[in-house]
Coordinates of C-alpha atoms and ligand atoms in Angstrom, one line a residue:
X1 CA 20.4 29.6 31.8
X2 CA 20.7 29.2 28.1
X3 CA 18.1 30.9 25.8
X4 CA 16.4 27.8 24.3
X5 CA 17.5 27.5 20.5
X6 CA 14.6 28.0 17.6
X7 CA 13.4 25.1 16.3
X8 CA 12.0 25.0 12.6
X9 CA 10.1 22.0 11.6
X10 CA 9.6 20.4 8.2
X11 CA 5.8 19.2 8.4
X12 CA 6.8 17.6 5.3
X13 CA 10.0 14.9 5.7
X14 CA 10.7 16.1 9.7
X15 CA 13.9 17.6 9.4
X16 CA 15.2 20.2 11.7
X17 CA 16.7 23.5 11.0
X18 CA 17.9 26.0 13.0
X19 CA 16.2 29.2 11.3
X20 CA 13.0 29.5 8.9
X21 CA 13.7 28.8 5.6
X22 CA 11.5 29.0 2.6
X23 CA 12.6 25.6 1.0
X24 CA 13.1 22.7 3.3
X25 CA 17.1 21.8 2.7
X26 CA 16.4 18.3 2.9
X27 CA 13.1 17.6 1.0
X28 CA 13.0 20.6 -1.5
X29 CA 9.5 21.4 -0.3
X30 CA 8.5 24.9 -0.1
X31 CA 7.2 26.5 3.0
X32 CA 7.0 23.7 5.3
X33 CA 8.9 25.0 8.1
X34 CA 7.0 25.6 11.1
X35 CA 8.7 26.7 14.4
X36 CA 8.1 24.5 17.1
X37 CA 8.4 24.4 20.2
X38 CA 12.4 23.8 22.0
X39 CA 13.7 20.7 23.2
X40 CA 14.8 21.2 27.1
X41 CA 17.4 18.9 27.6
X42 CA 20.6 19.9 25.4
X43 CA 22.5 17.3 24.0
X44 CA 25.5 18.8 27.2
X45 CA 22.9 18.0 29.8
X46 CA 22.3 14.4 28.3
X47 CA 26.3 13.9 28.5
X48 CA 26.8 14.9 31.9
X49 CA 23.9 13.2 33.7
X50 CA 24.5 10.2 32.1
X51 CA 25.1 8.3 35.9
X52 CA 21.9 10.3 37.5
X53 CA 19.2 8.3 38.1
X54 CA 19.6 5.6 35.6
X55 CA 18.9 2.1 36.4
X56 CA 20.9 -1.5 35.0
X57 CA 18.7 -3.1 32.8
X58 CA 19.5 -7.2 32.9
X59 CA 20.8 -8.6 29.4
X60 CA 19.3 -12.2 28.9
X61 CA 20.0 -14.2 26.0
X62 CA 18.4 -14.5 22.7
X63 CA 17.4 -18.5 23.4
X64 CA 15.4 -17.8 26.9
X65 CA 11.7 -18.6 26.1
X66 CA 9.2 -16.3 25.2
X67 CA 5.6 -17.5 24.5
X68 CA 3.9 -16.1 21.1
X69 CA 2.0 -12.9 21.2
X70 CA -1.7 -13.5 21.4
X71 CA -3.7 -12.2 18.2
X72 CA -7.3 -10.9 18.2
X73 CA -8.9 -12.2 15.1
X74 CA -11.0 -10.0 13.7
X75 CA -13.2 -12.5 12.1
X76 CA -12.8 -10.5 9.2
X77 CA -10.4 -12.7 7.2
X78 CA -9.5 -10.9 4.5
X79 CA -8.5 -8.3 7.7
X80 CA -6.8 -11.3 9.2
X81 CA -5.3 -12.2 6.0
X82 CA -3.6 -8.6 5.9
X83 CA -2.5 -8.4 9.1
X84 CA -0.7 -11.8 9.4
X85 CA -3.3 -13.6 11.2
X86 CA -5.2 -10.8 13.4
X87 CA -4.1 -8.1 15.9
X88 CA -1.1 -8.7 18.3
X89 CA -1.9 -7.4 21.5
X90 CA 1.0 -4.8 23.0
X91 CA 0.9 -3.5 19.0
X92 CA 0.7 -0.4 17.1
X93 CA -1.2 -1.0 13.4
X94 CA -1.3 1.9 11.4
X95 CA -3.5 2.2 8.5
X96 CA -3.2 4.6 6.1
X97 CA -5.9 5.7 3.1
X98 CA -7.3 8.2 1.0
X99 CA -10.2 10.5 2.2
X100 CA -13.3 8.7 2.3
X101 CA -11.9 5.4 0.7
X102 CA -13.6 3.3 3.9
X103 CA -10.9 3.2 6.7
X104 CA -13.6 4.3 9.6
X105 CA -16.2 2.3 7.8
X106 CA -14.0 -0.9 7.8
X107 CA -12.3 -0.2 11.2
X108 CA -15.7 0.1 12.7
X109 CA -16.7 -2.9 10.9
X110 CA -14.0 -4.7 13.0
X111 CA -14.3 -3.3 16.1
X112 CA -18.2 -4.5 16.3
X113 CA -17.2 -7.8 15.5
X114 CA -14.1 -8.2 18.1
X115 CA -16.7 -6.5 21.0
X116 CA -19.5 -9.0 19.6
X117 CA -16.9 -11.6 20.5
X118 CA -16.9 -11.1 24.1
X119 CA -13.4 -8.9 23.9
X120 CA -13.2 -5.1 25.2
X121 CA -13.0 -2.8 22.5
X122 CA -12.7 1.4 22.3
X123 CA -13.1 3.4 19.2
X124 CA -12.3 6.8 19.8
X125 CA -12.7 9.1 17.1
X126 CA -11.0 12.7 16.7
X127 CA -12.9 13.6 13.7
X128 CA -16.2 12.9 13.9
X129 CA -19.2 13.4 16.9
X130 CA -19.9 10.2 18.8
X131 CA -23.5 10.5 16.9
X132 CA -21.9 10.4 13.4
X133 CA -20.2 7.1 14.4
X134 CA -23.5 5.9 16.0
X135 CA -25.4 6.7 12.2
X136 CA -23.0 4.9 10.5
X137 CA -22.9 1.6 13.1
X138 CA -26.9 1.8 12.9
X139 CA -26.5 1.8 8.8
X140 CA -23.6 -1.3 9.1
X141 CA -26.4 -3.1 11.3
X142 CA -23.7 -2.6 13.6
X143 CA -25.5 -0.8 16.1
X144 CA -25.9 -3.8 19.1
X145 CA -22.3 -4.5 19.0
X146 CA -20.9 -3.1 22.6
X147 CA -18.1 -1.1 21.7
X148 CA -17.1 1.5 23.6
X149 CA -17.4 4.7 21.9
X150 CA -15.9 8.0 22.5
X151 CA -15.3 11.4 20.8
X152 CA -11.6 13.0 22.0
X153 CA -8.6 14.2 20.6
X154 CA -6.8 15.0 23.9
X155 CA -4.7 12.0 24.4
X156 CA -4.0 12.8 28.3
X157 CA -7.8 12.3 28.5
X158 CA -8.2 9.1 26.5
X159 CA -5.5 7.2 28.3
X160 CA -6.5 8.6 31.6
X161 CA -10.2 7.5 30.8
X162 CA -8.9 3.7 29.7
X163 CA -6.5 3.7 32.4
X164 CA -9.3 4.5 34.9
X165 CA -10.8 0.2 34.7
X166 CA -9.1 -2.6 32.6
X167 CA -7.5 -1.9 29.3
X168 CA -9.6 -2.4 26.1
X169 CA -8.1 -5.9 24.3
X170 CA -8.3 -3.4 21.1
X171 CA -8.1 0.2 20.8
X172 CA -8.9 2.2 17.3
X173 CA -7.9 5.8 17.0
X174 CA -9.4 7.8 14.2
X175 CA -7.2 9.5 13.2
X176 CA -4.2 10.1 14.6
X177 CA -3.4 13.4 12.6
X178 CA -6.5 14.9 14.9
X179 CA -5.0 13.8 18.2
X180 CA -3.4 16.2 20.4
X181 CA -0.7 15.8 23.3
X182 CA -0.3 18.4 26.1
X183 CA 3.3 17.6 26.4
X184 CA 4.5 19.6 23.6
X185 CA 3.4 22.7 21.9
X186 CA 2.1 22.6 18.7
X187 CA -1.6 22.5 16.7
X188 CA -2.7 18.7 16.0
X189 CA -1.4 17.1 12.7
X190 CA 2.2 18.7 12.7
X191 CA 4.4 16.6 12.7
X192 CA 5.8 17.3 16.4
X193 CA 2.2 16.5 17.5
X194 CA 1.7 13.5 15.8
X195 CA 5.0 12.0 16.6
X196 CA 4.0 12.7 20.4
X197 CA 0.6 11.3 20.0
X198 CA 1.5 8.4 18.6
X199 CA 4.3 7.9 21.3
X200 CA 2.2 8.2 24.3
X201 CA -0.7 6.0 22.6
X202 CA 1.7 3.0 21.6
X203 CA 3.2 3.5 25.2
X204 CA 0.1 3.4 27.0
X205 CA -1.0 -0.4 24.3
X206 CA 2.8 -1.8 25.0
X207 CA 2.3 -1.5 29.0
X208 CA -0.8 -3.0 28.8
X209 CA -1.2 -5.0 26.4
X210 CA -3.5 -3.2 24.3
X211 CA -3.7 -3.8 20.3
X212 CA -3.9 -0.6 18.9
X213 CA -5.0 1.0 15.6
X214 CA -4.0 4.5 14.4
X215 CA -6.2 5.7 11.2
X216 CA -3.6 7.5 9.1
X217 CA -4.0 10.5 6.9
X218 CA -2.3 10.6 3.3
X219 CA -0.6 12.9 1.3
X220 CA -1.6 13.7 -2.0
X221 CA 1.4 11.1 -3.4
X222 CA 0.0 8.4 -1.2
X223 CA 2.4 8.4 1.8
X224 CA 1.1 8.7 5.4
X225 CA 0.6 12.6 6.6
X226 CA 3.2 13.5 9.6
X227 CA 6.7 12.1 9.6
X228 CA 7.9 9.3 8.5
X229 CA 9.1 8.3 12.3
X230 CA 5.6 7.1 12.8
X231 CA 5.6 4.5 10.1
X232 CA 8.7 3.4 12.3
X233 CA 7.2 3.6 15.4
X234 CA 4.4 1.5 14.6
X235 CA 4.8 -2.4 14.2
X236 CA 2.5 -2.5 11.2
X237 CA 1.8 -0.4 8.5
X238 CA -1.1 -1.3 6.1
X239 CA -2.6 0.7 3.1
X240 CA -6.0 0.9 2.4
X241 CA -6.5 1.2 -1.5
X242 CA -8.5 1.5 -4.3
X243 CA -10.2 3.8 -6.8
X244 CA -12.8 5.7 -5.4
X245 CA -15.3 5.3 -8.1
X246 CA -14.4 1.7 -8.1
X247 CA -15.9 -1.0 -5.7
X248 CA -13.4 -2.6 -5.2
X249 CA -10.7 -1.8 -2.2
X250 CA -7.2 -4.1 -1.7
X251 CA -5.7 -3.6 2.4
X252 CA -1.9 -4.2 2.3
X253 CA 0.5 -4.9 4.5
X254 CA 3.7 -2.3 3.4
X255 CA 5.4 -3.0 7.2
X256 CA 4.9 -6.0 9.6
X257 CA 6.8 -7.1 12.6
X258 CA 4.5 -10.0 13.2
X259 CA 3.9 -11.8 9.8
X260 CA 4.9 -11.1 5.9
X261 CA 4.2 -8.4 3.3
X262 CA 2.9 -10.3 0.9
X263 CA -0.8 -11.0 1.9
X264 CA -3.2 -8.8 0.6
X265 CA -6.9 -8.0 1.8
X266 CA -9.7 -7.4 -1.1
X267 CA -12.9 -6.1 -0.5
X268 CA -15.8 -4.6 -2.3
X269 CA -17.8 -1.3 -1.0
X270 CA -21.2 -1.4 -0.8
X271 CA -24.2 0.5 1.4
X272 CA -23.8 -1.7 3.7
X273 CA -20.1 -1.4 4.3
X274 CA -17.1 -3.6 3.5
X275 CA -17.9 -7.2 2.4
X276 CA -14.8 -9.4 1.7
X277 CA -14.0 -10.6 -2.0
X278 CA -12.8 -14.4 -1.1
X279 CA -12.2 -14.8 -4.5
X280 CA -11.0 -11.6 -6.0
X281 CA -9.8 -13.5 -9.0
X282 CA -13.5 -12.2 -10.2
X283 CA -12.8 -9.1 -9.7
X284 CA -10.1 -8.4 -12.8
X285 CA -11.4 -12.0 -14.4
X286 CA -15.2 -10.6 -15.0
X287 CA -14.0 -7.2 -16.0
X288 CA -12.5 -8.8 -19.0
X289 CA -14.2 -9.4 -22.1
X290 CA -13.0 -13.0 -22.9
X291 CA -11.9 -13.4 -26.6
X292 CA -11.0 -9.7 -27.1
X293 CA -7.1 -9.8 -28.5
X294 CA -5.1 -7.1 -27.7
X295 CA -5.0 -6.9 -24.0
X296 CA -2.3 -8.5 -21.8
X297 CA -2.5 -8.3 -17.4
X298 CA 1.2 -7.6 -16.9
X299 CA 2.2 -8.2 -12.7
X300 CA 4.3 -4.8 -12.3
X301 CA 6.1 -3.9 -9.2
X302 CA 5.5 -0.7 -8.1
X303 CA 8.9 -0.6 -5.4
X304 CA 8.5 -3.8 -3.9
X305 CA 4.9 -4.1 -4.6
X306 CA 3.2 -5.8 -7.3
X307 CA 0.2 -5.0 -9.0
X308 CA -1.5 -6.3 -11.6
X309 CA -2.1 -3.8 -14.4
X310 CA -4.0 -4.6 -17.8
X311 CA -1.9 -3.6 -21.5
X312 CA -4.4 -3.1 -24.2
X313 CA -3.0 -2.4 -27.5
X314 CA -4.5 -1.7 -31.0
X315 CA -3.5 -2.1 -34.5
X316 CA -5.4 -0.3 -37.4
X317 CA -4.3 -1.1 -40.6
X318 CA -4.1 2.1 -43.3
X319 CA -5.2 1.2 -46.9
X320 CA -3.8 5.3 -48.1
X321 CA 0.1 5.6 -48.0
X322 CA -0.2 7.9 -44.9
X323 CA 2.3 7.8 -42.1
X324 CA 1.2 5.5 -39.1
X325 CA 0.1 6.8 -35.9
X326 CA 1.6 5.2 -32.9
X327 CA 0.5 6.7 -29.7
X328 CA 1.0 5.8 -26.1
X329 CA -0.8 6.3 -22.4
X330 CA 1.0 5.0 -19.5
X331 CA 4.4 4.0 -20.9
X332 CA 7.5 5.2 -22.7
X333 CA 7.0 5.5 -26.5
X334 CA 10.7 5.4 -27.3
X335 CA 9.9 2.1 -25.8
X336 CA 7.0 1.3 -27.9
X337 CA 8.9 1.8 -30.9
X338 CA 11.6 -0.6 -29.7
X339 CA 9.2 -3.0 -29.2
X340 CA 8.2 -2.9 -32.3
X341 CA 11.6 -3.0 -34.4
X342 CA 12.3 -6.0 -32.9
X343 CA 8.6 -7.6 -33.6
X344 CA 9.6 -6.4 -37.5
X345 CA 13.3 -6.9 -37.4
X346 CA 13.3 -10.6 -35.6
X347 CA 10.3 -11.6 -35.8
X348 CA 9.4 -10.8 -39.3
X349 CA 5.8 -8.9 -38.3
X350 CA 5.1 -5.8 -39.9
X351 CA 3.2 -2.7 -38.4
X352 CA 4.9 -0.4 -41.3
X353 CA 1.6 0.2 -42.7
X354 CA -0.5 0.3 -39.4
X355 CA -1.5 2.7 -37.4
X356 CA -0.5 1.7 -33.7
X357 CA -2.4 2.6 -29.8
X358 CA -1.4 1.1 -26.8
X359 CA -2.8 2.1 -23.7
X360 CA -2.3 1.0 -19.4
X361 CA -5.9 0.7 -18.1
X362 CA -6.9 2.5 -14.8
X363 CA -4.7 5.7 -15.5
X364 CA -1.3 3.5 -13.7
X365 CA 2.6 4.8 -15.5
X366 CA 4.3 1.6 -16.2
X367 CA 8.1 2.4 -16.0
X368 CA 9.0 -1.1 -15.4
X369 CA 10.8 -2.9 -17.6
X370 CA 9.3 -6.2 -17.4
X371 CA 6.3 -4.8 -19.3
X372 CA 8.2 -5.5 -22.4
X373 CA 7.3 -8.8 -23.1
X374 CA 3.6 -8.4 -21.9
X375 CA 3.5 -5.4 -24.4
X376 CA 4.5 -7.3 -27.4
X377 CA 2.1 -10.4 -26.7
X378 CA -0.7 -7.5 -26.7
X379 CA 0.7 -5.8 -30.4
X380 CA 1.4 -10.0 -31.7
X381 CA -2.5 -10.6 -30.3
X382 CA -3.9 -7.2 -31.7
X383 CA -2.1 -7.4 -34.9
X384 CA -3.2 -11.3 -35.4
X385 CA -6.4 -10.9 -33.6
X386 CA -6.5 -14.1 -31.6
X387 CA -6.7 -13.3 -28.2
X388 CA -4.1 -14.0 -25.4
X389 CA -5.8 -16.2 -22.7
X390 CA -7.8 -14.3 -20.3
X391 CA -6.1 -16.7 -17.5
X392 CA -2.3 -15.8 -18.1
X393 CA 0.2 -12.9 -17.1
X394 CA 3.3 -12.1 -19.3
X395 CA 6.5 -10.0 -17.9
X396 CA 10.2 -9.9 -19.4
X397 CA 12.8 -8.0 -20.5
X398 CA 13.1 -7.7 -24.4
X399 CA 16.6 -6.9 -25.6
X400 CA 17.3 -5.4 -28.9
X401 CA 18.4 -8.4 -30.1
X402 CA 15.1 -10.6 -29.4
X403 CA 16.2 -12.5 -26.6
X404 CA 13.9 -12.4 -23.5
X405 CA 15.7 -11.9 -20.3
X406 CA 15.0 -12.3 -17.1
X407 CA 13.5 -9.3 -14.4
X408 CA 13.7 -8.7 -10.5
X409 CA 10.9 -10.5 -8.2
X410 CA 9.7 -13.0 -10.7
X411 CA 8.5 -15.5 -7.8
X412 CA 6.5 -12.4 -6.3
X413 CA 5.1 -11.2 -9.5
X414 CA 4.2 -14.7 -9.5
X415 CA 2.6 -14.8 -6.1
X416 CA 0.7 -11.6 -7.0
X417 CA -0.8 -13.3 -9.9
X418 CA -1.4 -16.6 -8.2
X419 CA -3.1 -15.1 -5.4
X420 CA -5.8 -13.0 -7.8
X421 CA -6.8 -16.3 -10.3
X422 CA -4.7 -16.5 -13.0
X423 CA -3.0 -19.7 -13.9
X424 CA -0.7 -19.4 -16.5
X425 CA 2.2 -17.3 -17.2
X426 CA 4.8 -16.5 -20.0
X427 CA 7.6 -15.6 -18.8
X428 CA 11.6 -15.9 -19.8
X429 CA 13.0 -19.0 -20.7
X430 CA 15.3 -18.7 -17.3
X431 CA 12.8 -18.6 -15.2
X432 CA 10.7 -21.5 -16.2
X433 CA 13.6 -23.7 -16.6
X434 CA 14.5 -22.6 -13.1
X435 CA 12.6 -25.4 -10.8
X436 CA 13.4 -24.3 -7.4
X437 CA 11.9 -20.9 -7.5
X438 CA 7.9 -19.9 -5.7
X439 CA 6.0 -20.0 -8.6
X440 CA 2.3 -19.2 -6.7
X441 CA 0.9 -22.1 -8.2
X442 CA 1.3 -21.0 -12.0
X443 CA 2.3 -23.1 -15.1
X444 CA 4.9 -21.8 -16.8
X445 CA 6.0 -21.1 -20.7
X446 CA 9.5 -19.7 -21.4
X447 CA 10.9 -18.1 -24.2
X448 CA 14.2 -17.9 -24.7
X449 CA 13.1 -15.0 -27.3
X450 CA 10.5 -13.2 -28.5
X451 CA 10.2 -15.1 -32.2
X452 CA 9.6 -18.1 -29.9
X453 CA 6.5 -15.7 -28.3
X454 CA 5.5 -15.1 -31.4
X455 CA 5.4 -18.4 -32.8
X456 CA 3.7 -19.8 -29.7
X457 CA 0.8 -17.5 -30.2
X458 CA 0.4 -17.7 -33.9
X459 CA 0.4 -21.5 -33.3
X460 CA 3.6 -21.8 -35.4
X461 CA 5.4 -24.4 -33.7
Ligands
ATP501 N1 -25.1 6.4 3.2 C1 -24.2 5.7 2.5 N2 -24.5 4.8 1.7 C2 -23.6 4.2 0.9 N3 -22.3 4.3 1.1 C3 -21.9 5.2 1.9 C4 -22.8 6.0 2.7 N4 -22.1 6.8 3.5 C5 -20.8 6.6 3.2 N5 -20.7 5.6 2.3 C6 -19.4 5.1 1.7 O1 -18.5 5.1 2.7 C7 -17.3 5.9 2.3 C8 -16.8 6.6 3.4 O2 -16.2 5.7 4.2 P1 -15.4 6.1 5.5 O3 -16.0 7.3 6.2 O4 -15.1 4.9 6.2 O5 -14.0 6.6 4.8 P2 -12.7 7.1 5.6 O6 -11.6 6.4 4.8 O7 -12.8 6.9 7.0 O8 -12.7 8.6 5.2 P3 -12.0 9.8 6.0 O9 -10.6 9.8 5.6 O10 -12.7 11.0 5.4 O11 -12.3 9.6 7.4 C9 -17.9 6.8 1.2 O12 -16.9 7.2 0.3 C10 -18.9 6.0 0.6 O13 -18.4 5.1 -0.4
MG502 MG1 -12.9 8.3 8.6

């Protein structure tokens, strides 16, 4: 018989080399590689048994009738909301978080109220002792709910237990980096272990029509611990987010097979767990001090996400001949200054004798380039010192000559800003002339350039 090959495992990006290396070849990270254990069948065996043993599947058509999955409504609707209207049963949810940002807390929140509702419900956690769970139901007021409750990691032993009487209508594992499969070699939370795991877990919920919930670890960049398979092998992904010394946490959806991205969940923190924000227009509205100038919300897209961030900008006027400061936090200065030799040059505002600060609030990097235009209407407001109306977003590309143009995923950013309050929105001229596009509810005010901007909010014309 063969002498199994060596198999090294990235525990960062999952790829698979033949000997240890250092550096993973594929994603540049340094000592990753783990050896794990072989795979038995070769990729010879596979070829020549391909006639052993294998049964004909029956193709049917894509127009015979299938009835819609059944959901489990949480009766958390900002949860709901996320998820596309609840839990499908038969499917994998994964949700992913920073350490301690709430995931058990809000997880456990919605498995008491599906069991309180009369459905079967198991919460099995890997990481903490049945009693830790137990405190944090009895601090929730959670502690009457009857949800089945276990401590495990060994998956052969969970889905032997649940297999045992009828499957739970909703199954949450916390966390599926602690779970461990005696199938293949490997300590839990590499990335052999996890993909396993997961595999046998979101078997075990297809069969029997089980919605289940993986708790995901992250990386210290924000992506979900393990490979990157999982993300594939679940049906929805969602991302649990906020900063920690903030309230205030968003759920949202990056992956879903049974409903759209483009819900978002908000909730605030609080002793006594997760309470949902109905109205989380409050949430950036209140933090605002009306009537300040200087500060524009700009909807930015982080990849295909948007998120509303706040541009705050400051203009100090120097009586000595001194050169002007200009500094910047959060986004390219070379920018900045571009910015503003077009405000001077076409617009006929000067900041030649002013010192100038402009600033992203909550620590966020715009690279963007829609930020342009919300960047000048926060100079044009600090410099004039009449505010820009606490209800409106601004995005657009400024070009060098003044002209405004147009950016990618206006109807989202749109959506985005909708969805969290605000009402109004200056945007290119393009766009707002353009009547078929989603708008989220939002009145509109092109500008074909940003002299137009400028006279708009110096009430020039
Ligand atoms: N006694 C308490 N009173 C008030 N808030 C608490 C209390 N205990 C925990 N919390 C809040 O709950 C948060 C922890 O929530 P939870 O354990 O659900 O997070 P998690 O995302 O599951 O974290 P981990 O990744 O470590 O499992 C804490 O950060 C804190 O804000
Ligand atoms: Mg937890």
């Amino acid at each position: 018989m063969a002498r199994p090959h060596k198999r090294f495992v990235c525990q960062a990006c999952g790829s698979v080399s033949s000997q240890w290396k250092g550096q993973c070849a594929d994603c540049r990270e340094w000592n990753t590689l783990v050896e794990e254990a072989p795979v038995t069948a070769t990729p010879f065996q596979a070829k020549h048994n391909l006639q052993g043993g294998g049964r004909t599947i029956e193709l049917v058509g894509l127009d015979a009738t299938v009835a819609l999955p059944e959901r489990t409504t949480t009766g958390i609707a900002e949860l709901d909301r996320a998820l596309g209207g609840g839990f499908v049963e038969g499917s994998a949810t994964l949700i992913g978080g920073d350490p301690g940002i709430g995931k058990s807390t809000l997880l456990l929140q919605a498995a008491a109220l599906v069991a309180k509702s009369g459905r079967s419900v198991a919460y099995v956690s890997g990481e903490e002792a049945a009693d830790q769970v137990r405190l944090r139901a009895l601090r929730l007021g959670l502690a009457g709910a009857p949800v089945q409750l276990a401590s495990a990691t060994s998956t052969r032993d969970i889905l032997t237990t649940l297999s045992a009487s009828r499957p739970p209508d909703l199954m949450v594992i916390d966390s599926i980096q602690t779970m461990h499969s005696d199938l293949i070699e490997g300590a839990p939370g590499t990335v052999s272990q996890v993909r396993a795991s997961a595999q046998e877990l979101i078997r075990f919920a297809k069969e029997r029509g089980t919605a289940l919930v993986l708790v995901g670890h992250v990386t210290k960049d924000g992506s979900i611990a393990g490979p990157r398979v999982l993300e594939h092998m679940v049906d929805t992904v969602l991302s649990f987010e906020g900063e920690r010394s903030h309230q205030y946490r968003i759920l949202r959806a990056l992956k879903n097979r049974f409903g759209g991205t483009d819900e978002i969940g908000v909730f605030a923190m609080a002793d006594t767990g997760l309470s949902e924000v109905s109205n989380p227009s409050a949430l950036f509205l209140t933090q605002r001090d009306e009537g300040v100038s200087g500060t524009t919300i700009f909807p930015a897209l982080e990849g295909t996400r948007p998120v509303l961030v706040e541009v705050q900008a400051l203009v100090v006027r120097l009586a000595s001949g001194a050169t002007p400061r200009r500094a910047v936090v959060g986004w390219d200065s070379g920018r900045l200054a571009m910015i503003l030799a077009v405000l001077e040059a076409r617009c006929g505002l000067s900041f030649s004798s002013s010192e100038v600060y402009l600033n992203i609030s909550g620590g966020y990097r715009v690279q963007d380039p829609g930020a342009d235009m919300a960047v000048a209407a926060a100079l044009v407001s600090a410099l004039s010192e009449r505010p820009v109306p606490p209800d409106a977003v601004a995005f657009g590309e400024v070009a060098l000559s003044g002209e405004v143009r147009p950016v990618a995923h206006g109807g989202l950013r749109l959506k985005e800003a909708g969805k969290l309050g605000f009402e109004r929105a200056l945007v290119p001229a393009g766009m707002a002339a353009d009547k078929g596009g989603d708008r989220g509810g939002m009145r509109l005010s092109g500008f074909a350039n940003l002299g137009r901007l400028v006279d708009h909010m110096l009430g020039r014309g």
